[in-house]
């Protein structure tokens, strides 16, 4: 059965800290991996990683795909209170979009 | 460009009552998804439409949940009768996917928070 597992489930850090969120997957015919940020209800898109684009960066956020290890990490440097959210990892297989359980990040001032 | 529209934003009902949610995807998006997200969990796919046809409804509890996408545009999701465990956020999402093969990011609506008492 296809599955996506995220760790840790929750994390509390102080402003300025660096965090690393993990996502591992077992999905038949992997196509791409996506990261979303969910602050209230609607998840918003962060990154898409594919075989041809295994590393992405935007400001303080960066993500790497390790196709050998079937995993990805999302790094956030110099965290701010506005980074507090649930971070969702999703993997696309043919006709399928599978989400992990998410990591709940809380950044304290 | 207008985003994915969902209504209502919140709904409180008693168990055994019925409820319906509505979603209007981004114009031109062929694929529409309904997800259920229980507190502390990731979104779980209930049903996926490609235009007005069902691609995947394997996790839809068909004894109480139904969904339709007439004319391949907006969609409704209904629960009848509701149970306590149906309390969740119901998210609608859409993507272009003109060939019916999932390959793009999803655009989400703001969701409906359902509380079943």
XYZ file of N, CA and C in Angstrom:
678
model
N 0.841 -1.195 0.000
C 0.000 0.000 0.000
C 0.877 1.246 0.000
N 0.512 2.211 -0.823
C 1.264 3.470 -0.875
C 1.156 4.229 0.435
N 2.269 4.803 0.882
C 2.199 5.602 2.106
C 3.259 6.686 2.129
N 2.929 7.741 2.870
C 3.826 8.878 3.069
C 3.888 9.130 4.572
N 5.102 9.152 5.117
C 5.282 9.300 6.562
C 6.128 10.525 6.847
N 5.634 11.367 7.756
C 6.378 12.584 8.107
C 6.849 12.510 9.562
N 7.980 13.137 9.800
C 8.487 13.212 11.167
C 9.264 14.513 11.352
N 9.299 15.073 12.568
C 8.488 14.628 13.695
C 7.024 15.010 13.499
N 6.150 14.539 14.366
C 4.742 14.912 14.264
C 4.538 16.350 14.712
N 5.319 16.764 15.709
C 5.229 18.145 16.148
C 6.579 18.616 16.650
N 6.737 19.918 16.658
C 8.029 20.517 16.954
C 7.804 21.913 17.512
N 8.494 22.237 18.603
C 8.421 23.590 19.173
C 9.836 24.149 19.210
N 10.039 25.301 18.619
C 11.364 25.922 18.580
C 11.229 27.400 18.926
N 12.365 28.062 19.093
C 12.368 29.503 19.335
C 12.767 30.236 18.061
N 12.317 31.462 17.974
C 12.662 32.292 16.808
C 14.168 32.289 16.596
N 14.548 32.157 15.340
C 15.965 32.153 15.001
C 16.549 30.760 14.843
N 15.853 29.760 15.387
C 16.341 28.387 15.246
C 16.201 27.913 13.803
N 16.940 26.862 13.466
C 16.802 26.171 12.180
C 16.111 24.836 12.414
N 15.146 24.512 11.565
C 14.436 23.241 11.711
C 14.547 22.421 10.432
N 14.495 21.105 10.608
C 14.489 20.173 9.477
C 13.307 19.231 9.638
N 12.457 19.230 8.644
C 11.289 18.352 8.639
C 11.533 17.229 7.631
N 11.071 16.038 7.983
C 11.344 14.864 7.160
C 10.090 14.268 6.557
N 10.270 13.707 5.361
C 9.173 13.036 4.678
C 9.748 11.810 3.972
N 9.209 10.642 4.263
C 9.623 9.431 3.557
C 8.407 8.817 2.880
N 8.625 8.105 1.808
C 7.484 7.617 1.040
C 7.740 6.232 0.447
N 6.638 5.545 0.262
C 6.625 4.306 -0.503
C 5.432 4.426 -1.433
N 5.689 4.857 -2.641
C 4.618 5.107 -3.606
C 5.002 4.487 -4.938
N 4.110 3.692 -5.464
C 4.347 3.042 -6.751
C 4.444 4.086 -7.855
N 5.468 3.934 -8.699
C 5.627 4.843 -9.843
C 5.621 6.310 -9.417
N 6.531 6.623 -8.537
C 6.692 8.002 -8.039
C 6.854 8.969 -9.211
N 6.172 10.120 -9.097
C 6.317 11.154 -10.127
C 6.935 12.428 -9.533
N 6.405 12.866 -8.385
C 6.949 14.075 -7.779
C 6.533 14.149 -6.316
N 7.215 15.007 -5.586
C 6.931 15.224 -4.160
C 6.708 16.712 -3.959
N 5.688 17.038 -3.186
C 5.337 18.438 -2.964
C 5.280 18.732 -1.471
N 5.621 19.947 -1.115
C 5.474 20.449 0.245
C 4.435 21.569 0.241
N 3.560 21.505 1.260
C 2.546 22.533 1.456
C 2.653 23.056 2.883
N 2.228 24.313 3.057
C 2.128 24.936 4.381
C 0.655 25.151 4.672
N 0.200 24.694 5.842
C -1.207 24.849 6.199
C -1.299 25.641 7.486
N -1.741 26.906 7.356
C -1.810 27.765 8.534
C -3.172 27.725 9.186
N -4.228 27.759 8.432
C -5.559 27.664 9.007
C -6.265 26.469 8.413
N -6.852 26.616 7.261
C -7.495 25.458 6.649
C -6.874 25.100 5.303
N -6.715 26.094 4.423
C -6.282 25.782 3.056
C -4.774 25.633 2.972
N -4.263 24.469 2.611
C -2.823 24.320 2.378
C -2.386 25.192 1.203
N -1.217 25.800 1.347
C -0.656 26.588 0.252
C 0.641 25.940 -0.206
N 0.866 25.990 -1.501
C 1.985 25.298 -2.130
C 3.322 25.953 -1.789
N 4.324 25.118 -1.494
C 5.681 25.614 -1.256
C 6.627 25.183 -2.382
N 6.817 23.872 -2.526
C 7.782 23.355 -3.491
C 7.250 22.093 -4.164
N 7.728 21.882 -5.401
C 7.547 20.608 -6.075
C 8.908 20.088 -6.468
N 9.189 18.841 -6.139
C 10.474 18.220 -6.444
C 10.233 17.018 -7.346
N 11.005 16.930 -8.398
C 10.884 15.808 -9.326
C 12.273 15.245 -9.620
N 12.309 14.248 -10.463
C 13.596 13.653 -10.827
C 14.514 14.674 -11.468
N 13.926 15.652 -12.151
C 14.749 16.650 -12.836
C 14.960 17.891 -11.991
N 14.371 17.932 -10.814
C 14.539 19.106 -9.952
C 14.519 18.666 -8.517
N 15.682 18.222 -8.006
C 15.694 17.584 -6.696
C 16.017 18.546 -5.572
N 16.258 19.798 -5.887
C 16.559 20.773 -4.842
C 15.881 22.089 -5.193
N 15.179 22.650 -4.216
C 14.504 23.928 -4.421
C 14.767 24.828 -3.223
N 14.788 26.144 -3.492
C 15.046 27.098 -2.414
C 14.213 28.344 -2.641
N 13.659 28.851 -1.552
C 12.926 30.106 -1.630
C 13.103 30.837 -0.315
N 13.917 31.842 -0.331
C 14.170 32.607 0.890
C 14.799 31.740 1.960
N 14.126 31.641 3.108
C 14.663 30.854 4.225
C 14.284 29.371 4.143
N 13.480 29.025 3.170
C 13.036 27.638 3.024
C 13.786 26.954 1.895
N 14.136 25.701 2.125
C 14.762 24.906 1.074
C 14.347 23.460 1.245
N 14.402 22.718 0.150
C 13.987 21.333 0.190
C 14.836 20.500 -0.747
N 15.103 19.269 -0.343
C 15.905 18.353 -1.145
C 15.169 17.027 -1.248
N 15.232 16.435 -2.414
C 14.658 15.112 -2.650
C 15.791 14.101 -2.781
N 15.688 12.996 -2.044
C 16.662 11.918 -2.131
C 15.944 10.696 -2.696
N 16.062 10.502 -4.002
C 15.303 9.421 -4.644
C 15.838 8.048 -4.263
N 17.093 8.001 -3.863
C 17.673 6.730 -3.443
C 17.073 6.290 -2.108
N 16.971 7.246 -1.191
C 16.448 6.964 0.147
C 14.928 7.107 0.205
N 14.297 7.493 -0.903
C 12.846 7.702 -0.948
C 12.406 8.659 0.158
N 13.034 9.823 0.170
C 12.726 10.772 1.229
C 13.018 12.188 0.777
N 12.532 13.114 1.586
C 12.779 14.529 1.328
C 12.883 15.241 2.669
N 13.634 16.343 2.685
C 13.671 17.188 3.869
C 13.276 18.596 3.480
N 12.653 19.275 4.439
C 12.328 20.689 4.290
C 13.071 21.425 5.399
N 13.929 22.340 5.022
C 14.692 23.125 5.991
C 14.136 24.537 6.081
N 14.026 25.021 7.292
C 13.652 26.420 7.504
C 14.718 27.032 8.404
N 15.410 28.028 7.901
C 16.440 28.694 8.695
C 15.883 29.974 9.306
N 16.514 30.432 10.387
C 16.118 31.691 11.053
C 14.598 31.771 11.205
N 14.031 30.767 11.860
C 12.572 30.676 11.948
C 11.953 31.919 12.573
N 10.721 32.211 12.142
C 9.951 33.344 12.651
C 8.603 32.812 13.139
N 7.910 33.600 13.969
C 6.620 33.137 14.485
C 5.634 32.880 13.346
N 5.805 33.594 12.241
C 4.929 33.382 11.089
C 5.133 32.042 10.386
N 6.180 31.340 10.773
C 6.405 30.005 10.193
C 5.579 28.946 10.916
N 4.941 29.321 12.013
C 4.114 28.369 12.756
C 2.971 27.892 11.872
N 2.898 26.582 11.673
C 1.909 26.019 10.752
C 2.063 24.503 10.772
N 1.202 23.847 10.015
C 1.382 22.420 9.736
C 2.026 22.325 8.355
N 3.081 21.547 8.249
C 3.753 21.362 6.971
C 3.413 19.969 6.454
N 2.813 19.955 5.283
C 2.348 18.711 4.679
C 3.249 18.309 3.522
N 3.542 17.031 3.462
C 4.271 16.454 2.354
C 3.276 15.625 1.548
N 3.330 15.728 0.236
C 2.434 14.939 -0.618
C 3.247 14.331 -1.751
N 2.923 13.124 -2.106
C 3.622 12.440 -3.192
C 2.631 12.104 -4.297
N 3.036 12.354 -5.508
C 2.189 12.056 -6.674
C 2.656 10.776 -7.330
N 1.704 9.823 -7.441
C 1.881 8.662 -8.298
C 0.866 8.806 -9.415
N 0.865 7.926 -10.379
C -0.111 8.065 -11.456
C -1.530 8.056 -10.905
N -2.325 9.079 -11.203
C -3.714 9.183 -10.771
C -3.860 9.296 -9.265
N -2.749 9.504 -8.532
C -2.862 9.531 -7.075
C -2.095 10.709 -6.490
N -2.661 11.237 -5.440
C -2.037 12.347 -4.714
C -2.137 11.958 -3.262
N -1.022 11.581 -2.604
C -1.062 11.007 -1.263
C -0.366 11.940 -0.279
N -1.099 12.324 0.768
C -0.564 13.225 1.783
C -0.052 12.455 2.987
N 0.982 12.999 3.619
C 1.418 12.513 4.911
C 0.573 13.139 6.013
N 0.874 12.784 7.257
C 0.082 13.281 8.385
C 0.429 14.713 8.750
N 1.569 15.188 8.268
C 1.954 16.560 8.552
C 2.850 16.673 9.780
N 3.617 17.750 9.823
C 4.397 18.118 11.000
C 3.884 19.464 11.487
N 3.484 19.510 12.754
C 2.997 20.770 13.332
C 4.171 21.501 13.949
N 4.495 22.660 13.383
C 5.616 23.478 13.857
C 5.085 24.686 14.615
N 5.630 24.895 15.797
C 5.290 26.101 16.561
C 6.582 26.838 16.857
N 6.635 28.095 16.490
C 7.803 28.934 16.709
C 7.464 29.957 17.785
N 8.208 29.914 18.868
C 7.971 30.820 19.999
C 8.819 32.076 19.871
N 8.207 33.204 20.240
C 8.931 34.481 20.161
C 10.005 34.552 21.232
N -6.597 35.737 -10.843
C -7.475 34.601 -11.141
C -8.184 34.212 -9.857
N -9.481 33.916 -9.962
C -10.245 33.523 -8.783
C -9.773 32.162 -8.313
N -9.838 31.955 -6.983
C -9.399 30.687 -6.422
C -10.533 29.694 -6.360
N -10.287 28.603 -5.630
C -11.316 27.587 -5.425
C -12.294 28.103 -4.369
N -13.565 28.098 -4.701
C -14.587 28.600 -3.789
C -15.280 27.444 -3.092
N -15.440 27.569 -1.779
C -16.152 26.560 -1.017
C -17.165 27.236 -0.106
N -18.267 26.547 0.149
C -19.228 27.020 1.143
C -19.978 25.832 1.711
N -20.488 25.948 2.941
C -20.259 27.058 3.856
C -18.875 26.986 4.491
N -18.474 27.962 5.271
C -17.190 27.931 5.961
C -17.276 27.062 7.208
N -18.422 27.111 7.867
C -18.626 26.342 9.093
C -20.030 25.735 9.078
N -20.126 24.569 9.701
C -21.428 23.936 9.816
C -21.447 23.112 11.095
N -22.509 23.313 11.886
C -22.694 22.514 13.089
C -24.024 21.792 12.949
N -23.997 20.474 13.076
C -25.224 19.691 12.967
C -25.236 18.637 14.062
N -26.402 18.024 14.246
C -26.487 16.920 15.184
C -26.347 15.614 14.413
N -25.896 14.597 15.121
C -25.723 13.305 14.456
C -27.058 12.845 13.883
N -26.949 12.126 12.790
C -28.081 11.616 12.008
C -28.708 12.671 11.098
N -28.276 13.925 11.218
C -28.760 14.930 10.265
C -27.953 14.823 8.974
N -28.413 15.533 7.958
C -27.688 15.544 6.696
C -27.049 16.921 6.488
N -26.019 16.936 5.640
C -25.306 18.189 5.367
C -24.745 18.118 3.943
N -24.611 19.279 3.318
C -24.055 19.331 1.964
C -23.035 20.450 1.876
N -21.976 20.189 1.142
C -20.918 21.168 0.915
C -20.831 21.424 -0.591
N -20.450 22.654 -0.916
C -20.360 23.028 -2.325
C -18.964 23.516 -2.661
N -18.518 23.222 -3.880
C -17.192 23.650 -4.317
C -17.239 24.083 -5.775
N -16.623 25.218 -6.054
C -16.457 25.677 -7.432
C -14.968 25.805 -7.713
N -14.401 24.969 -8.566
C -12.952 24.985 -8.793
C -12.520 26.186 -9.635
N -11.240 26.328 -9.788
C -10.698 27.367 -10.655
C -11.141 27.078 -12.096
N -11.509 28.128 -12.795
C -12.017 27.974 -14.154
C -11.017 27.231 -15.039
N -11.500 26.199 -15.716
C -10.645 25.447 -16.632
C -9.948 24.253 -16.003
N -10.046 24.121 -14.675
C -9.411 22.977 -14.014
C -10.271 21.736 -14.202
N -9.664 20.707 -14.789
C -10.422 19.509 -15.120
C -10.601 18.585 -13.922
N -9.626 18.600 -13.016
C -9.656 17.630 -11.922
C -10.084 18.295 -10.627
N -10.974 17.653 -9.906
C -11.486 18.177 -8.640
C -11.410 17.086 -7.588
N -10.954 17.473 -6.409
C -10.778 16.534 -5.305
C -11.575 16.999 -4.089
N -12.109 16.038 -3.351
C -12.637 16.284 -2.017
C -11.772 15.517 -1.019
N -11.282 16.258 -0.019
C -10.478 15.657 1.037
C -11.179 15.843 2.378
N -10.975 14.873 3.257
C -11.411 14.994 4.656
C -10.155 15.089 5.525
N -10.098 16.102 6.366
C -8.948 16.241 7.252
C -9.433 16.276 8.695
N -9.188 15.186 9.406
C -9.523 15.105 10.821
C -8.389 15.754 11.604
N -8.722 16.384 12.698
C -7.752 17.113 13.505
C -6.531 16.253 13.815
N -5.338 16.782 13.494
C -4.109 16.066 13.784
C -3.678 15.090 12.708
N -4.444 15.039 11.627
C -4.115 14.122 10.541
C -3.934 14.887 9.233
N -3.324 14.229 8.250
C -3.208 14.814 6.919
C -4.502 14.641 6.152
N -4.667 15.371 5.057
C -5.881 15.226 4.250
C -6.000 13.820 3.680
N -7.212 13.291 3.732
C -7.493 11.957 3.189
C -8.437 12.125 2.002
N -8.044 11.573 0.861
C -8.860 11.708 -0.340
C -10.174 10.952 -0.190
N -11.281 11.659 -0.432
C -12.585 11.006 -0.454
C -12.971 10.635 -1.884
N -12.843 11.582 -2.781
C -13.235 11.330 -4.160
C -12.488 12.265 -5.092
N -12.155 11.771 -6.274
C -11.465 12.548 -7.300
C -12.267 12.465 -8.587
N -12.573 13.628 -9.155
C -13.287 13.714 -10.428
C -12.340 14.185 -11.528
N -12.499 13.631 -12.702
C -11.859 14.154 -13.908
C -13.007 14.596 -14.802
N -13.138 15.914 -14.973
C -14.328 16.503 -15.591
C -15.550 16.025 -14.792
N -16.526 15.357 -15.380
C -17.661 14.927 -14.560
C -17.633 13.436 -14.259
N -16.491 12.772 -14.533
C -16.368 11.353 -14.238
C -15.553 11.113 -12.984
N -15.846 10.016 -12.273
C -15.140 9.668 -11.047
C -13.875 8.870 -11.384
N -12.728 9.355 -10.904
C -11.457 8.659 -11.111
C -11.172 7.719 -9.940
N -11.458 8.202 -8.717
C -11.145 7.409 -7.524
C -12.129 7.770 -6.433
N -12.878 6.809 -5.957
C -13.752 7.024 -4.792
C -13.607 5.863 -3.836
N -12.426 5.242 -3.840
C -12.210 4.033 -3.058
C -12.304 4.267 -1.547
N -12.067 5.505 -1.090
C -12.125 5.769 0.345
C -13.372 6.559 0.742
N -14.308 6.652 -0.141
C -15.561 7.345 0.168
C -16.521 6.369 0.844
N -16.976 6.664 2.066
C -17.950 5.775 2.737
C -19.308 5.889 2.042
N -19.524 5.039 1.090
C -20.646 5.219 0.173
C -22.013 4.973 0.818
N -22.012 4.384 2.022
C -23.294 4.198 2.684
C -23.843 5.512 3.208
N -22.980 6.517 3.366
C -23.463 7.788 3.918
C -22.989 9.009 3.141
N -21.915 8.861 2.384
C -21.359 9.982 1.623
C -21.702 9.819 0.139
N -22.016 10.953 -0.487
C -22.206 10.958 -1.941
C -21.653 12.258 -2.483
N -21.225 12.220 -3.742
C -20.689 13.422 -4.371
C -21.033 13.403 -5.845
N -21.209 14.585 -6.392
C -21.463 14.680 -7.822
C -20.796 15.926 -8.383
N -20.519 15.855 -9.656
C -19.934 16.990 -10.367
C -20.616 17.067 -11.732
N -21.827 17.514 -11.697
C -22.595 17.625 -12.929
C -21.988 18.711 -13.804
N -21.961 18.465 -15.113
C -21.436 19.415 -16.088
C -19.932 19.646 -15.939
N -19.280 18.890 -15.087
C -17.827 18.967 -15.001
C -17.266 20.253 -14.442
N -18.113 21.005 -13.692
C -17.602 22.265 -13.129
C -17.691 22.186 -11.617
N -18.757 22.749 -11.023
C -18.833 22.731 -9.572
C -19.298 21.364 -9.067
N -19.122 21.176 -7.766
C -19.367 19.866 -7.170
C -20.034 20.028 -5.809
N -20.811 19.015 -5.420
C -21.371 18.970 -4.078
C -20.994 17.640 -3.427
N -20.748 17.718 -2.138
C -20.474 16.538 -1.310
C -21.540 16.495 -0.235
N -22.187 15.342 -0.077
C -23.263 15.221 0.896
C -22.969 14.107 1.886
N -23.385 14.329 3.114
C -23.295 13.306 4.154
C -24.702 13.106 4.707
N -25.161 11.861 4.672
C -26.498 11.562 5.168
C -26.603 10.096 5.549
N -26.781 9.768 6.818
C -26.798 10.629 7.987
C -25.388 10.832 8.549
N -25.171 11.955 9.195
C -23.851 12.256 9.748
C -23.623 11.489 11.051
N -22.349 11.152 11.286
C -21.920 10.530 12.529
C -20.937 11.452 13.233
N -20.720 11.186 14.523
C -19.794 12.023 15.291
C -18.408 12.039 14.649
N -17.984 10.875 14.130
C -16.627 10.781 13.577
C -16.459 11.515 12.246
N -17.542 12.081 11.716
C -17.444 12.879 10.490
C -16.981 14.303 10.772
N -16.853 14.664 12.046
C -16.355 15.992 12.390
C -14.941 16.154 11.838
N -14.767 17.149 10.998
C -13.497 17.317 10.287
C -13.579 18.585 9.454
N -12.452 18.911 8.822
C -12.451 19.941 7.790
C -12.548 19.245 6.438
N -13.465 19.712 5.607
C -13.631 19.143 4.269
C -13.047 20.139 3.271
N -11.995 19.681 2.609
C -11.257 20.528 1.676
C -11.566 20.129 0.245
N -11.797 21.124 -0.573
C -11.938 20.905 -2.005
C -10.683 21.437 -2.680
N -10.199 20.749 -3.679
C -9.011 21.193 -4.409
C -9.216 20.929 -5.894
N -8.478 21.670 -6.706
C -8.558 21.432 -8.143
C -7.187 21.579 -8.782
N -7.039 20.995 -9.952
C -5.808 21.138 -10.729
C -6.155 20.991 -12.200
N -5.218 21.415 -13.060
C -5.486 21.398 -14.492
C -5.649 19.985 -15.018
N -4.580 19.163 -14.915
C -4.575 17.751 -15.298
C -5.481 17.438 -16.480
N -5.247 18.038 -17.617
C -6.170 17.823 -18.734
C -6.208 16.394 -19.245
N -5.119 15.662 -19.034
C -5.092 14.282 -19.513
C -5.607 13.309 -18.471
N -5.965 13.800 -17.300
C -6.415 12.911 -16.241
C -5.274 12.276 -15.482
N -4.051 12.653 -15.796
C -2.903 12.110 -15.065
C -2.429 13.186 -14.099
N -2.326 12.826 -12.848
C -1.972 13.811 -11.828
C -0.519 14.213 -11.982
N -0.244 15.445 -12.180
C 1.145 15.857 -12.258
C 1.381 17.253 -11.748
N 0.360 17.918 -11.264
C 0.514 19.313 -10.899
C 0.154 19.561 -9.442
N 0.554 20.746 -8.988
C 0.176 21.137 -7.640
C -1.326 21.351 -7.576
N -1.855 21.176 -6.379
C -3.274 21.386 -6.152
C -3.508 22.802 -5.631
N -4.660 23.336 -5.978
C -5.109 24.608 -5.438
C -6.286 24.294 -4.522
N -6.189 24.721 -3.273
C -7.192 24.368 -2.282
C -8.151 25.522 -2.020
N -9.383 25.148 -1.708
C -10.338 26.111 -1.181
C -10.090 26.303 0.306
N -10.869 27.190 0.909
C -10.654 27.520 2.321
C -11.259 26.490 3.260
N -11.970 25.506 2.720
C -12.458 24.410 3.538
C -13.746 24.695 4.280
N -14.401 23.626 4.707
C -15.593 23.706 5.552
C -15.305 22.947 6.833
N -15.455 23.662 7.955
C -15.278 23.025 9.264
C -16.623 22.446 9.686
N -16.714 21.111 9.761
C -17.965 20.452 10.163
C -17.831 19.928 11.586
N -18.787 20.285 12.410
C -18.866 19.746 13.767
C -20.173 18.972 13.890
N -20.067 17.705 14.254
C -21.244 16.857 14.450
C -21.394 16.599 15.948
N -22.530 17.034 16.505
C -22.740 16.934 17.954
C -23.636 15.753 18.311
